[in-house]
XYZ file of C-alpha atoms in Angstrom:
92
model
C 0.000 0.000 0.000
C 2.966 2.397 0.751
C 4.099 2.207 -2.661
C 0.869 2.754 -3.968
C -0.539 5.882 -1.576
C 1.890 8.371 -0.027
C 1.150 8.963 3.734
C 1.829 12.615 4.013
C 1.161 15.314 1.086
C 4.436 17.108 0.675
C 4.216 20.528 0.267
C 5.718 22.061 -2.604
C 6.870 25.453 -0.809
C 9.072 24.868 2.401
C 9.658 25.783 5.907
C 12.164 28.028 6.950
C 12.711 30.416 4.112
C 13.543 33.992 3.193
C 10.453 35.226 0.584
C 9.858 38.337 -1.153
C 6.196 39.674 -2.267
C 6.409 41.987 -4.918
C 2.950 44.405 -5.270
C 1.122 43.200 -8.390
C 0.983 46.951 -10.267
C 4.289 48.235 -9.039
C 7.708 46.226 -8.821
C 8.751 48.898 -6.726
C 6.450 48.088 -4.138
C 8.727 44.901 -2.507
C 8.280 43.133 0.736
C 11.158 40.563 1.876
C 10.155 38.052 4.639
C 11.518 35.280 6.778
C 9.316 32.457 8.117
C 9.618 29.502 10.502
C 6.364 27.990 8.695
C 5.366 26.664 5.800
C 5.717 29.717 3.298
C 2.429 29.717 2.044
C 0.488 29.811 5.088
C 2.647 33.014 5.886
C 1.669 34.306 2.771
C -1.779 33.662 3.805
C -1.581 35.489 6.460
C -0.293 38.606 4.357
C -2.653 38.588 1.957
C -5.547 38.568 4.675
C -5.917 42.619 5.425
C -7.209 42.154 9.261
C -3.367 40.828 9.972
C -1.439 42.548 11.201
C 1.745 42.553 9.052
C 3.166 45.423 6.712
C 1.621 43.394 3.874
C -1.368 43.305 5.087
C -1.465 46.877 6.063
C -0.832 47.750 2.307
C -3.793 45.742 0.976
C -6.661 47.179 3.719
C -5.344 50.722 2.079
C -5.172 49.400 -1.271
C -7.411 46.706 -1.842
C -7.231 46.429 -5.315
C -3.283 45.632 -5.196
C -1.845 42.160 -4.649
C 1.612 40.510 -4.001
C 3.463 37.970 -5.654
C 5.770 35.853 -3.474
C 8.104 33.711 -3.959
C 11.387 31.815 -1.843
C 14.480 33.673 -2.095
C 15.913 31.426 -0.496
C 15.949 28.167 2.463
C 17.767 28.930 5.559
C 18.062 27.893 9.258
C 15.701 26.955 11.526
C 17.164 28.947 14.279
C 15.480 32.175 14.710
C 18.616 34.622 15.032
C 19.766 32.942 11.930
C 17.334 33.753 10.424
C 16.667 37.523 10.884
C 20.619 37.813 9.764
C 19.752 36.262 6.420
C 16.797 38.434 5.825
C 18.587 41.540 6.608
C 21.452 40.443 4.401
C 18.571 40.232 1.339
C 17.171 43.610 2.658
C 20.422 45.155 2.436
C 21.616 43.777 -0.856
């Protein structure tokens, strides 16, 4: 049966990863992320306009506007880690 059925669905976008959103009618408009979960439920979260993330802020005042994301990047679980890879995307 194993061979047949796989137990767990894998998802396609991973854990642990720096991500960028860019706004959907500006490329100017950027937003670089880091995330412990699953990418796309942080996503999720940015695209809903009651969170409370700069993403989020940006779509409740323009709702019309989107983001793209994708992963920059997979890096380490460990949270300080973490932050120093995002701000070494931010900065460069």
């Amino acid at each position: 049966v194993r061979s047949l059925f796989k137990l767990k669905d894998r998802s396609k976008i991973q854990a642990c990863v720096i991500y960028e959103g860019t706004s959907s009618t500006d490329e100017n408009i950027k937003y670089i992320g880091e995330t412990k979960l699953i990418a796309e439920i942080r996503w999720n979260q940015h695209n809903d306009p009651t969170h409370d993330s700069s993403p989020a802020k940006y779509l409740k005042n323009n709702p019309t506007h989107k983001f793209n994301w994708k992963v920059l990047c997979i890096t380490s679980k460990d949270n300080n880690k973490r932050k120093i890879h995002e701000a070494l995307h931010l900065k460069f």
